[in-house]
Amino acid sequence: MIRQKNVQRAVTMRDVANLAGVSQSTVSRVLNQTADSAVLISEDTIQRVNDAVKQLGYYPNLTARSLRGQKTQLLAMMIADISNPFYHYMVRNVQDVASKHHYDVLISNSDHNRQNERHFLEGIIRRPVDGVIIVPYHIDAGDVDALIQRTGVPVVALGTNFGHASVDQVFGDDERATYEGAQWLIRERGHRRIAYIEVPGTHPSRRRLRGFKRAMREAGLHVPHEYVRPGDFSIEAGGRAMRELMQLQTPPTAVVACNDLMAIGSITMAHEMGMTVPADVAVIGFDDVPEASRIRPALTTLAQYPSAMGVKLAEMLFERIEGRYDGPARAFEVPCRLIVRQSA
Amino acid sequence: MIRQKNVQRAVTMRDVANLAGVSQSTVSRVLNQTADSAVLISEDTIQRVNDAVKQLGYYPNLTARSLRGQKTQLLAMMIADISNPFYHYMVRNVQDVASKHHYDVLISNSDHNRQNERHFLEGIIRRPVDGVIIVPYHIDAGDVDALIQRTGVPVVALGTNFGHASVDQVFGDDERATYEGAQWLIRERGHRRIAYIEVPGTHPSRRRLRGFKRAMREAGLHVPHEYVRPGDFSIEAGGRAMRELMQLQTPPTAVVACNDLMAIGSITMAHEMGMTVPADVAVIGFDDVPEASRIRPALTTLAQYPSAMGVKLAEMLFERIEGRYDGPARAFEVPCRLIVRQSA
DNA sequence: CGTATGCGTGCATACGTATGCATGCATCTT
DNA sequence: AAGATGCATGCATACGTATGCACGCATACG
């Protein structure tokens, strides 16, 4: 194999040191000089080192720095699926905050899969990072605690019921939001037969279903078993659920979908079945994805604010990373809000 | 500051070695055993090492491995904006391919900003990675060559006019696609006054404009200066451009937008102005984002296949990383396709 | 029986950086 | 003038891993 190996060698601190006529440790000190640094360096030396750095185009090697200093300048983030619109803004804003702190972000997709979530945690043992952001679906406080015990890495999470003593949380109060949304459908719109499209086995769906049922119960309304249909967060699933609902003996007059994509799927399906939204059936979604305001009829939905969530998650994480906060787990609520458009 | 420092220390190879009663180097050999490995280890030792690994729950430290072995198990990827629907599938598929190779992916957003693109390249000098995927807007072959000269890292790029001798490329032939799309508007739909919504200063828009103009020229049609309006890839910009076009003395009967979001914005704006699409004005987009098939009228567009692009980019990159290919730059075309729906 | 061969391991070192400690020199104190 | 102080810098080492080299032992060979 003739494979010409790369001959080029990275410029190292020692190269800088040689050129500047000082030792490698002096270079290190010049470059890491902080205001409160105890060690003093002469102006002359600083000048020479900086010149040499510029002349050689030296950049510190973060791998070496990580190994030595236990600081990786890396965040790891686990979400369910990067191609789900809900996470874009969250990811985007986490990246922006990280970037301000000169951090890079490693992103993992779990696909709502327990195995993948576990694998993500293992990955962090292999490749140490300074902080972790997770959107947990299956793993629990115990799993994360094993990681924390072992690495001491700060962790923050999205969601409301992740009871770990040192994992900060950001959550939208979706149970209350769905409660209020259902209440609004009943009181303001006069609906009495309301269905719910769930995603079995996921916490958010379960919480929202709880809020929905509470509103119904308090209004003295019954939710027949067949009014709760399963989906999987996708447009197609929303369509399927809607068709099943509309084919019932006595179909509902309103449908609460546990996310916008399924709500959009329902509306499309209703149209295909020759019905009018909201006259024949009203639809309400959850998330307020950009598309919600553009479809016809525009979607009435319970808005979440993933950008704000991303920012808050990242900020709480950096407070811990930088030692500005070191107390017990905090929980920060990003409120949801009912956005009334035309679909209900 | 009472700040209890983490006492826990990571489990290292030496711990495993001690428990197994062998040396650290032996552990290393056992764990990195490959079929063609020249060094042989006794079955007994292998057994003891593996037991110790399991008992201690040892995971190799990738940081240390990187520093020593020059393999980071990391890819860096630079795109314009993770919240742009076009990149989701690309990112997603790159991540999936990477994950199969046990690689992690660092993602950076350039926001179409030259400074950010430069900064990304610098970042790679600081934190070595095994491979780089870029969607360049401003940086050119020279910038990347500096990086390659210095680090020897393999680089692949999305786009068609990035003339570097060792940077593989994946591209959709969008110039030809737009050419054919415009031709179709003229021949099949009989349009003669067609406008174009561009994004000044970006290569893709420039190429598509070129294709568009060529089709017009060959049909003997004129494109007045005011028929080419600027935008910025966003929905709002598409709306603004459409309004300006419709307020012209003699407005066009068809509009080619250089991406779907602007096309969607145009349609919404046309409706707001009381016009019907495609009767009053036809609209054709570019990309085929998921929403294109869901808006009304459904968008006629030139489809790109970002998933396929992501897969191909990642695969070509791994061929270089793993030494399976070491030749001159390759170019792989992922064809675009006209998808006729209702907006034109 | 003495030397060559081959197999399995350990020793030592390097990757690039950060930092405790020691050192040398100049200035200050008494 | 001799010792004490402070400042600026170098030396040595550690982070966890991979690997060239040498070594010890057993077997084979002449």
XYZ file of C-alpha atoms (C1' of nucleotides) in Angstrom:
748
model
C 0.000 0.000 0.000
C 1.575 3.209 -1.144
C -0.916 5.286 0.835
C 1.087 8.398 1.471
C 0.709 9.047 5.164
C 0.131 12.645 6.101
C 3.502 14.078 6.831
C 2.222 17.332 8.186
C 2.437 17.531 11.948
C 0.262 19.813 13.944
C 1.849 22.939 15.350
C 2.316 22.353 19.049
C 3.079 24.425 22.058
C 6.625 23.196 21.967
C 7.066 24.682 18.495
C 5.830 27.987 19.788
C 8.108 27.701 22.791
C 11.154 27.042 20.651
C 10.446 29.952 18.373
C 9.851 32.284 21.285
C 12.888 30.992 23.141
C 10.976 29.972 26.246
C 9.744 26.723 27.737
C 6.526 24.963 26.869
C 5.106 25.644 30.294
C 5.640 29.340 29.878
C 3.689 29.278 26.653
C 0.897 27.459 28.412
C 0.829 30.070 31.118
C 0.791 32.948 28.699
C -2.111 31.491 26.785
C -4.172 30.560 29.797
C -3.558 33.793 31.606
C -6.641 34.773 33.543
C -7.176 37.854 35.617
C -6.961 36.007 38.891
C -4.034 33.905 37.804
C -1.419 33.743 40.511
C 1.473 33.391 38.132
C 2.971 36.472 36.579
C 4.718 36.696 33.254
C 6.841 39.548 31.983
C 5.456 41.782 29.290
C 8.399 40.969 27.098
C 7.820 37.233 27.239
C 4.113 37.616 26.605
C 4.903 39.633 23.547
C 7.359 37.090 22.171
C 5.003 34.196 22.790
C 2.099 35.938 21.141
C 4.234 36.767 18.154
C 5.320 33.174 17.816
C 1.733 31.982 18.118
C 0.674 34.291 15.350
C 3.611 33.471 13.155
C 3.087 29.727 13.379
C -0.694 29.920 13.374
C -0.817 27.896 16.527
C -4.112 26.600 17.871
C -4.323 24.657 21.126
C -5.245 21.021 20.785
C -8.520 20.461 22.573
C -8.046 16.731 22.762
C -4.873 17.097 24.736
C -6.388 19.810 26.837
C -9.332 17.563 27.609
C -7.147 14.698 28.658
C -5.082 16.854 30.900
C -7.534 19.332 32.257
C -10.743 17.345 32.470
C -12.492 20.018 30.442
C -13.710 18.922 27.059
C -15.572 21.989 25.834
C -18.208 19.557 24.697
C -21.895 19.118 25.414
C -23.824 15.986 24.571
C -27.490 16.255 23.744
C -29.951 13.456 23.284
C -33.258 14.099 21.590
C -35.791 11.761 20.073
C -35.424 12.722 16.445
C -33.770 15.662 14.787
C -36.241 15.576 11.943
C -39.137 16.203 14.304
C -40.004 19.904 14.029
C -40.408 20.289 17.747
C -36.708 19.750 18.395
C -35.253 22.046 15.750
C -35.591 25.180 17.738
C -34.524 23.505 20.895
C -31.373 22.160 19.307
C -30.744 25.378 17.533
C -30.927 27.452 20.679
C -28.854 25.062 22.699
C -26.213 25.321 20.020
C -26.326 29.078 20.093
C -25.885 29.277 23.841
C -23.125 26.673 23.689
C -21.391 28.545 20.951
C -21.303 31.671 23.084
C -19.462 29.661 25.684
C -17.118 28.257 23.042
C -18.628 24.835 23.335
C -19.479 22.281 20.678
C -22.537 20.065 20.812
C -22.802 16.369 20.059
C -26.301 15.372 19.028
C -27.832 11.931 19.301
C -31.178 10.647 18.102
C -32.834 8.074 20.293
C -35.863 7.480 18.057
C -37.814 6.908 21.260
C -35.887 3.688 21.585
C -34.838 2.490 25.018
C -31.768 0.710 23.699
C -30.546 3.858 21.981
C -31.094 5.918 25.091
C -28.984 3.513 27.114
C -26.364 3.524 24.434
C -26.186 7.283 24.605
C -25.366 7.197 28.295
C -22.650 4.627 27.705
C -21.216 6.836 25.021
C -20.699 9.554 27.587
C -18.634 7.267 29.741
C -16.433 6.613 26.749
C -16.184 10.148 25.571
C -16.286 12.465 28.549
C -18.199 15.696 28.078
C -18.687 18.673 30.337
C -22.458 18.580 30.334
C -25.429 16.567 29.173
C -28.889 17.525 27.945
C -31.452 14.789 27.555
C -35.023 14.369 26.464
C -35.706 11.086 28.225
C -38.475 8.782 27.151
C -37.521 5.490 28.714
C -34.475 5.917 30.868
C -35.141 6.960 34.411
C -33.387 8.663 37.287
C -31.598 5.437 38.134
C -29.968 5.113 34.742
C -28.801 8.679 34.833
C -27.671 8.374 38.402
C -25.306 5.591 37.398
C -23.772 7.972 34.897
C -23.548 10.802 37.380
C -22.050 8.626 40.090
C -19.454 7.513 37.681
C -18.507 10.658 35.850
C -19.842 13.496 37.952
C -21.099 15.178 34.807
C -23.912 17.721 35.200
C -27.169 16.675 33.538
C -30.300 18.630 32.687
C -33.475 17.200 31.237
C -36.623 18.151 29.433
C -39.778 16.852 31.053
C -41.544 17.033 34.300
C -41.338 13.723 36.078
C -37.670 12.921 36.175
C -37.030 12.744 39.870
C -33.293 12.972 40.253
C -31.883 15.060 43.043
C -29.384 16.897 40.898
C -30.880 16.905 37.408
C -32.362 20.270 36.591
C -35.519 20.198 34.556
C -37.329 22.365 32.098
C -40.885 21.517 31.316
C -44.007 22.819 29.744
C -46.968 22.168 31.955
C -48.724 20.226 29.290
C -51.127 18.515 31.642
C -52.571 21.829 32.706
C -52.483 23.135 29.151
C -54.486 20.220 27.846
C -56.851 20.582 30.765
C -57.467 24.202 29.874
C -57.692 23.461 26.180
C -60.357 20.828 26.735
C -62.179 23.144 29.107
C -62.183 25.801 26.430
C -63.611 23.356 23.881
C -66.401 22.527 26.305
C -67.255 25.968 27.652
C -66.538 28.272 24.740
C -67.344 25.937 21.893
C -69.987 23.773 23.492
C -68.525 20.402 22.573
C -69.603 17.377 24.569
C -68.241 14.441 22.580
C -64.484 14.909 22.455
C -61.877 12.347 21.431
C -58.149 12.157 22.144
C -55.329 10.868 19.945
C -52.597 9.501 22.156
C -49.165 7.924 21.782
C -49.238 4.975 24.144
C -46.313 4.502 26.465
C -44.960 8.030 26.337
C -44.968 10.391 29.261
C -46.078 13.545 27.465
C -49.081 11.828 25.939
C -50.018 10.312 29.267
C -49.841 13.671 31.027
C -51.916 15.367 28.380
C -54.480 12.610 28.435
C -54.716 13.080 32.176
C -55.382 16.790 31.792
C -57.942 16.100 29.105
C -59.823 13.547 31.187
C -59.830 15.785 34.205
C -61.513 18.564 32.246
C -64.081 16.126 30.916
C -64.758 14.663 34.328
C -65.202 18.065 35.922
C -67.687 18.964 33.210
C -69.559 15.766 33.904
C -68.736 14.384 30.466
C -67.928 10.806 29.659
C -65.001 9.648 27.513
C -65.919 6.337 25.916
C -63.080 3.889 25.529
C -63.147 4.066 21.739
C -62.654 7.841 21.862
C -59.009 7.378 22.801
C -57.091 6.261 19.720
C -53.403 5.429 19.453
C -50.899 7.151 17.168
C -47.159 7.624 16.985
C -46.670 11.400 16.619
C -46.746 11.162 12.810
C -49.036 12.789 10.299
C -50.115 9.463 8.905
C -51.031 8.133 12.327
C -53.166 11.212 12.903
C -55.015 10.496 9.676
C -55.617 6.883 10.577
C -56.927 7.797 14.002
C -59.267 10.377 12.524
C -60.698 7.917 10.040
C -61.383 5.395 12.772
C -63.061 8.049 14.875
C -65.262 9.277 12.057
C -66.394 5.763 11.284
C -67.729 5.223 14.787
C -71.432 4.886 15.426
C -71.513 8.268 17.113
C -68.364 10.114 16.128
C -66.937 12.901 18.289
C -67.522 16.537 17.406
C -64.019 17.524 18.471
C -60.615 15.862 18.555
C -57.651 16.693 20.753
C -54.413 15.417 19.248
C -51.414 15.121 21.477
C -49.199 16.853 18.908
C -49.575 19.086 15.876
C -48.414 16.623 13.266
C -51.181 14.216 14.181
C -53.640 17.119 14.286
C -52.585 18.090 10.788
C -52.990 14.520 9.640
C -56.485 14.455 11.113
C -57.534 17.595 9.311
C -56.253 16.324 5.998
C -58.092 13.061 6.539
C -61.303 14.829 7.517
C -61.140 16.751 4.270
C -60.555 13.596 2.305
C -63.621 12.123 3.934
C -65.639 15.092 2.748
C -66.038 16.780 6.094
C -65.447 20.376 7.036
C -63.225 21.531 9.882
C -64.318 22.868 12.314
C -68.001 22.676 11.326
C -68.231 18.887 11.235
C -65.339 18.182 13.545
C -63.082 20.547 15.436
C -59.385 19.778 15.859
C -56.922 21.036 18.402
C -53.215 20.244 18.397
C -50.203 20.599 20.613
C -46.835 22.300 19.984
C -47.553 25.079 17.500
C -45.116 23.993 14.825
C -44.597 26.577 12.087
C -46.850 24.728 9.727
C -49.770 24.983 12.139
C -50.348 28.590 11.186
C -50.143 27.891 7.487
C -52.475 24.996 6.878
C -56.145 25.656 6.152
C -57.968 25.894 8.377
C -55.148 27.250 10.496
C -54.639 25.021 13.492
C -55.884 25.900 16.936
C -53.241 24.526 19.211
C -51.510 24.562 22.556
C -48.218 26.265 21.920
C -44.974 25.132 23.457
C -41.857 27.216 23.262
C -38.961 24.946 22.419
C -36.594 27.840 21.784
C -37.094 29.119 25.280
C -36.736 25.597 26.573
C -33.469 25.077 24.762
C -32.045 28.324 26.038
C -33.078 27.601 29.603
C -31.729 24.059 29.513
C -28.392 25.227 28.202
C -28.175 28.084 30.667
C -28.928 25.950 33.665
C -26.369 23.463 32.446
C -23.667 26.101 32.105
C -24.416 27.421 35.553
C -23.486 24.020 36.864
C -20.554 23.512 34.529
C -19.063 26.806 35.537
C -19.767 26.260 39.195
C -22.148 29.189 39.474
C -24.779 26.877 40.865
C -24.240 23.712 42.800
C -27.446 23.051 44.679
C -30.316 20.604 44.387
C -32.300 20.058 41.202
C -34.259 23.011 39.899
C -37.417 22.878 37.839
C -38.275 25.630 35.410
C -41.653 25.874 33.798
C -42.050 27.285 30.327
C -45.785 27.895 30.173
C -47.915 26.620 27.324
C -50.529 28.829 25.759
C -53.743 28.205 23.862
C -53.573 29.719 20.390
C -57.013 30.028 18.900
C -57.066 29.884 15.122
C -59.670 28.326 12.905
C -59.651 24.590 13.361
C -61.593 24.743 16.623
C -16.359 27.470 48.532
C -17.356 24.105 49.867
C -17.941 22.744 46.377
C -17.384 19.068 46.873
C -15.114 18.040 44.049
C -16.038 14.804 42.378
C -14.053 12.140 44.081
C -14.997 9.417 41.655
C -12.219 8.545 39.289
C -12.858 6.919 35.977
C -12.071 3.240 35.669
C -8.894 2.994 33.650
C -7.005 0.322 31.827
C -4.576 0.136 34.681
C -7.381 -0.797 37.045
C -8.364 -3.586 34.718
C -4.754 -4.655 34.427
C -4.309 -4.812 38.169
C -7.438 -6.841 38.675
C -6.508 -9.245 35.897
C -2.925 -9.474 37.081
C -1.415 -8.350 33.803
C 0.143 -5.184 32.472
C -1.724 -2.244 31.010
C -0.304 -2.909 27.588
C -1.652 -6.418 27.607
C -5.111 -5.112 28.357
C -4.791 -2.723 25.479
C -3.805 -5.548 23.181
C -6.658 -7.747 24.248
C -9.203 -5.020 23.676
C -7.868 -3.910 20.323
C -7.386 -7.394 19.017
C -8.122 -7.487 15.306
C -8.054 -10.462 13.015
C -4.864 -9.379 11.298
C -3.224 -8.355 14.520
C 0.356 -9.577 14.624
C 0.423 -9.956 18.370
C -0.953 -13.074 19.945
C -2.408 -13.343 23.404
C -3.128 -16.523 25.312
C -6.708 -17.616 25.730
C -6.297 -17.601 29.459
C -5.166 -13.994 29.589
C -7.924 -12.879 27.271
C -10.426 -14.511 29.545
C -9.072 -12.873 32.670
C -8.940 -9.454 31.050
C -12.464 -9.703 29.739
C -13.701 -10.759 33.142
C -11.984 -7.811 34.769
C -13.419 -5.451 32.172
C -16.895 -6.720 32.848
C -16.476 -6.691 36.589
C -15.254 -3.103 36.689
C -17.519 -1.901 33.922
C -14.572 -0.508 32.078
C -15.032 1.677 29.014
C -12.087 2.979 27.032
C -11.553 6.712 27.209
C -11.948 8.125 23.747
C -10.167 11.330 24.606
C -7.008 9.497 25.513
C -7.375 7.224 22.563
C -7.686 10.233 20.293
C -4.612 11.864 21.649
C -2.561 8.764 21.274
C -3.931 7.165 18.186
C -4.928 10.102 16.046
C -8.393 8.645 15.699
C -11.151 10.661 17.256
C -14.270 8.766 16.199
C -15.710 12.158 15.467
C -17.177 13.803 12.395
C -17.741 17.520 12.094
C -20.570 18.775 9.953
C -21.281 22.330 8.951
C -24.666 23.261 7.567
C -26.350 26.598 7.148
C -29.136 26.205 9.659
C -30.478 23.201 11.474
C -33.946 24.693 11.572
C -34.145 24.772 7.792
C -36.216 21.769 6.737
C -33.894 20.944 3.891
C -31.093 19.949 6.239
C -33.017 17.756 8.659
C -32.956 14.687 6.562
C -29.414 15.278 5.503
C -28.231 15.601 9.084
C -30.364 12.723 10.167
C -28.956 10.368 7.574
C -25.390 11.437 8.142
C -25.895 10.668 11.803
C -27.308 7.258 11.030
C -24.400 6.289 8.809
C -21.947 7.655 11.359
C -23.619 5.768 14.133
C -23.189 2.515 12.222
C -19.472 3.218 12.161
C -19.515 4.085 15.877
C -18.905 7.722 15.174
C -20.377 10.811 16.761
C -21.237 13.959 14.848
C -20.559 17.559 15.781
C -22.958 19.939 14.106
C -22.376 23.606 13.412
C -24.697 26.239 11.998
C -23.118 28.822 9.780
C -26.270 30.868 9.186
C -24.884 31.581 5.731
C -22.328 33.738 7.444
C -18.766 33.857 6.114
C -17.292 34.549 9.530
C -19.006 31.530 11.013
C -17.837 29.316 8.199
C -14.246 30.371 8.797
C -14.686 29.866 12.481
C -15.850 26.333 11.845
C -12.669 25.479 9.986
C -10.580 26.912 12.787
C -12.503 24.828 15.235
C -11.351 21.714 13.436
C -7.750 22.670 13.872
C -8.375 22.966 17.568
C -10.401 19.835 17.946
C -9.155 17.263 15.481
C -11.817 15.095 13.871
C -11.566 12.180 11.502
C -13.727 13.657 8.785
C -15.555 16.802 7.756
C -18.803 17.434 5.907
C -19.547 20.944 4.786
C -22.262 22.846 3.002
C -20.152 25.793 1.892
C -21.682 29.104 0.998
C -18.775 31.489 1.205
C -15.608 29.596 1.894
C -13.809 28.295 -1.145
C -11.351 25.596 -2.091
C -8.494 27.727 -0.810
C -9.883 27.996 2.700
C -10.477 24.293 2.883
C -7.110 23.537 1.365
C -5.443 25.374 4.213
C -7.243 23.059 6.594
C -6.364 19.962 4.619
C -2.731 20.932 4.264
C -2.552 21.396 7.928
C -4.489 18.484 9.300
C -4.789 16.030 6.449
C -8.435 15.508 7.368
C -10.733 14.166 4.634
C -13.436 16.599 3.573
C -16.605 16.133 1.542
C -18.957 18.873 0.446
C -22.441 19.494 -0.790
C -22.618 21.577 -3.929
C -21.341 21.516 -7.415
C -18.715 24.147 -7.903
C -16.218 23.496 -5.167
C -13.112 22.769 -7.144
C -10.759 21.123 -4.731
C -8.687 18.199 -5.919
C -9.468 15.971 -2.987
C -12.859 17.125 -1.750
C -15.586 14.735 -2.855
C -18.843 16.331 -3.767
C -22.497 15.450 -3.807
C -24.786 17.688 -5.717
C -28.223 17.955 -7.128
C -28.069 19.338 -10.629
C -30.280 22.218 -9.773
C -29.316 24.301 -12.773
C -30.615 21.658 -15.129
C -33.631 21.023 -12.913
C -34.641 24.668 -12.985
C -34.016 24.752 -16.691
C -36.368 21.835 -17.203
C -38.900 23.227 -14.778
C -39.041 26.534 -16.596
C -39.230 24.731 -19.913
C -42.169 22.773 -18.615
C -43.922 25.967 -17.516
C -43.461 27.358 -20.990
C -44.248 24.338 -23.136
C -46.807 22.461 -21.101
C -48.494 25.349 -19.376
C -48.030 28.049 -21.948
C -46.591 30.718 -19.670
C -44.631 33.548 -21.240
C -44.212 36.024 -18.393
C -42.313 34.202 -15.666
C -40.593 35.714 -12.649
C -37.871 34.364 -10.384
C -37.363 34.840 -6.650
C -33.664 34.672 -5.907
C -31.371 34.857 -2.890
C -28.599 37.181 -3.989
C -25.048 36.101 -3.346
C -25.696 32.383 -2.893
C -24.461 29.758 -5.284
C -27.575 27.607 -5.453
C -29.770 30.563 -6.300
C -27.325 31.748 -8.912
C -27.206 28.341 -10.576
C -30.965 28.015 -10.607
C -31.357 31.480 -11.989
C -28.958 30.532 -14.749
C -31.008 27.476 -15.639
C -34.163 29.528 -15.576
C -32.773 32.204 -17.854
C -31.428 29.673 -20.287
C -34.857 28.106 -20.711
C -36.378 31.534 -21.238
C -33.748 32.547 -23.720
C -34.095 29.358 -25.722
C -37.840 29.926 -25.878
C -37.224 33.409 -27.127
C -38.724 34.951 -24.007
C -37.502 38.029 -22.235
C -36.954 38.319 -18.480
C -37.403 41.954 -17.469
C -35.131 43.159 -14.728
C -37.990 43.660 -12.285
C -39.041 40.035 -12.674
C -36.082 38.918 -10.591
C -36.804 39.716 -6.963
C -34.572 39.132 -3.960
C -35.449 37.006 -0.940
C -33.600 35.165 1.810
C -34.993 31.613 1.721
C -37.696 32.502 4.270
C -41.463 32.314 3.989
C -41.839 35.989 4.727
C -39.391 36.964 2.036
C -41.359 34.881 -0.460
C -44.501 36.765 0.479
C -42.842 40.146 0.095
C -41.451 39.237 -3.299
C -44.835 38.016 -4.471
C -46.538 41.225 -3.418
C -44.010 43.320 -5.275
C -44.435 41.175 -8.364
C -48.195 41.370 -8.306
C -48.105 45.129 -7.983
C -46.119 45.536 -11.178
C -47.655 47.155 -14.217
C -47.738 43.834 -16.016
C -47.352 41.106 -13.418
C -46.001 37.677 -14.323
C -48.341 34.719 -14.797
C -45.920 32.334 -13.161
C -43.282 32.522 -10.444
C -40.285 30.287 -9.912
C -39.040 30.461 -6.326
C -35.584 29.218 -5.599
C -36.828 27.235 -2.606
C -40.084 25.852 -1.246
C -40.393 28.096 1.771
C -40.410 31.185 -0.416
C -42.837 29.460 -2.775
C -45.138 28.758 0.145
C -44.874 32.361 1.249
C -45.790 33.500 -2.252
C -48.878 31.336 -2.371
C -50.071 32.566 0.994
C -49.496 36.147 -0.120
C -51.307 35.587 -3.416
C -54.298 34.334 -1.490
C -54.197 37.307 0.823
C -54.235 39.549 -2.233
C -57.363 37.798 -3.426
C -55.794 35.847 -6.245
C -56.127 32.194 -7.085
C -53.208 29.831 -7.569
C -52.568 28.612 -10.238
C -55.350 30.345 -12.206
C -54.109 33.893 -11.618
C -50.516 33.071 -10.954
C -48.711 29.737 -10.996
C -45.992 28.964 -8.467
C -43.216 26.453 -8.601
C -40.794 25.755 -5.776
C -37.575 23.906 -5.124
C -36.733 21.180 -2.566
C -40.000 19.361 -1.933
C -40.122 19.870 1.797
C -42.776 17.772 3.530
C -45.089 20.707 3.804
C -45.110 21.177 0.041
C -47.492 18.287 -0.387
C -49.790 19.463 2.362
C -50.483 23.090 1.598
C -53.397 24.009 -0.686
C -52.933 24.110 -3.569
C -50.273 21.450 -3.160
C -46.964 22.778 -4.379
C -45.518 21.867 -7.754
C -41.822 21.738 -7.100
C -38.404 20.481 -8.079
C -37.604 17.777 -5.591
C -34.209 17.312 -4.054
C -33.338 14.261 -2.034
C -31.425 15.377 1.032
C -31.589 11.948 2.654
C -29.815 10.371 -0.259
C -27.363 13.232 -0.249
C -26.584 12.791 3.423
C -26.051 9.074 3.030
C -23.798 9.514 0.033
C -21.753 12.253 1.679
C -21.198 10.166 4.765
C -20.359 7.056 2.797
C -17.813 8.782 0.610
C -16.299 10.300 3.704
C -15.962 6.949 5.441
C -14.385 5.440 2.368
C -11.625 7.968 2.762
C -11.421 7.736 6.517
C -11.064 3.997 6.358
C -8.614 4.125 3.514
C -10.878 2.294 1.073
C -10.549 5.151 -1.355
C -7.657 7.503 -1.718
C -7.912 8.993 -5.184
C -8.887 12.327 -6.637
C -12.122 14.117 -5.849
C -15.302 12.404 -6.916
C -18.575 14.041 -7.803
C -21.863 12.274 -7.266
C -25.079 13.611 -8.675
C -28.347 13.064 -6.891
C -30.843 13.982 -9.607
C -33.642 16.430 -9.017
C -37.131 15.685 -10.258
C -40.108 17.793 -11.215
C -43.085 16.939 -9.067
C -46.271 18.220 -10.616
C -48.992 19.004 -8.116
C -51.533 21.788 -8.236
C -49.778 25.119 -7.852
C -48.570 25.163 -11.458
C 23.730 -30.262 25.171
C 23.983 -25.617 23.111
C 21.866 -22.555 20.099
C 17.993 -20.929 17.111
C 12.959 -20.095 16.810
C 8.458 -18.525 18.242
C 5.097 -17.226 21.338
C 3.216 -14.365 25.158
C 4.131 -10.294 28.142
C 6.065 -6.355 30.266
C 8.766 -1.986 29.971
C 9.237 2.371 28.266
C 7.739 6.018 25.674
C 4.875 9.321 23.081
C 0.584 11.962 21.925
C -0.068 17.766 23.660
C -1.302 20.065 27.509
C -1.562 22.071 32.561
C 0.492 22.756 36.901
C 3.117 21.914 41.529
C 7.556 22.648 42.761
C 12.183 24.255 42.445
C 15.392 27.590 40.800
C 17.774 31.846 39.669
C 18.096 36.493 39.839
C 17.120 41.166 41.419
C 15.583 43.982 44.955
C 14.775 45.029 49.719
C 15.547 44.763 54.741
C 18.247 45.340 58.958
C 27.174 43.221 53.628
C 24.475 39.098 54.400
C 20.203 37.217 54.511
C 15.155 37.600 53.259
C 11.649 38.469 49.903
C 9.330 38.461 45.398
C 9.101 37.876 40.652
C 9.743 35.258 36.269
C 10.738 31.066 34.424
C 12.093 26.060 33.748
C 11.758 21.112 35.186
C 9.192 17.216 35.915
C 5.115 14.856 35.938
C 0.351 13.336 35.026
C -3.958 12.663 32.227
C -5.228 7.316 29.597
C -3.999 5.011 25.743
C -1.227 2.442 21.858
C 2.857 0.364 20.349
C 8.065 -0.587 19.275
C 11.264 -3.112 21.535
C 13.219 -6.350 24.612
C 12.812 -10.154 27.499
C 11.733 -14.823 29.344
C 10.349 -19.175 28.579
C 9.327 -23.349 26.042
C 10.078 -26.107 22.228
C 12.699 -27.625 18.074
C 16.809 -28.325 15.765
C 21.603 -29.762 14.711
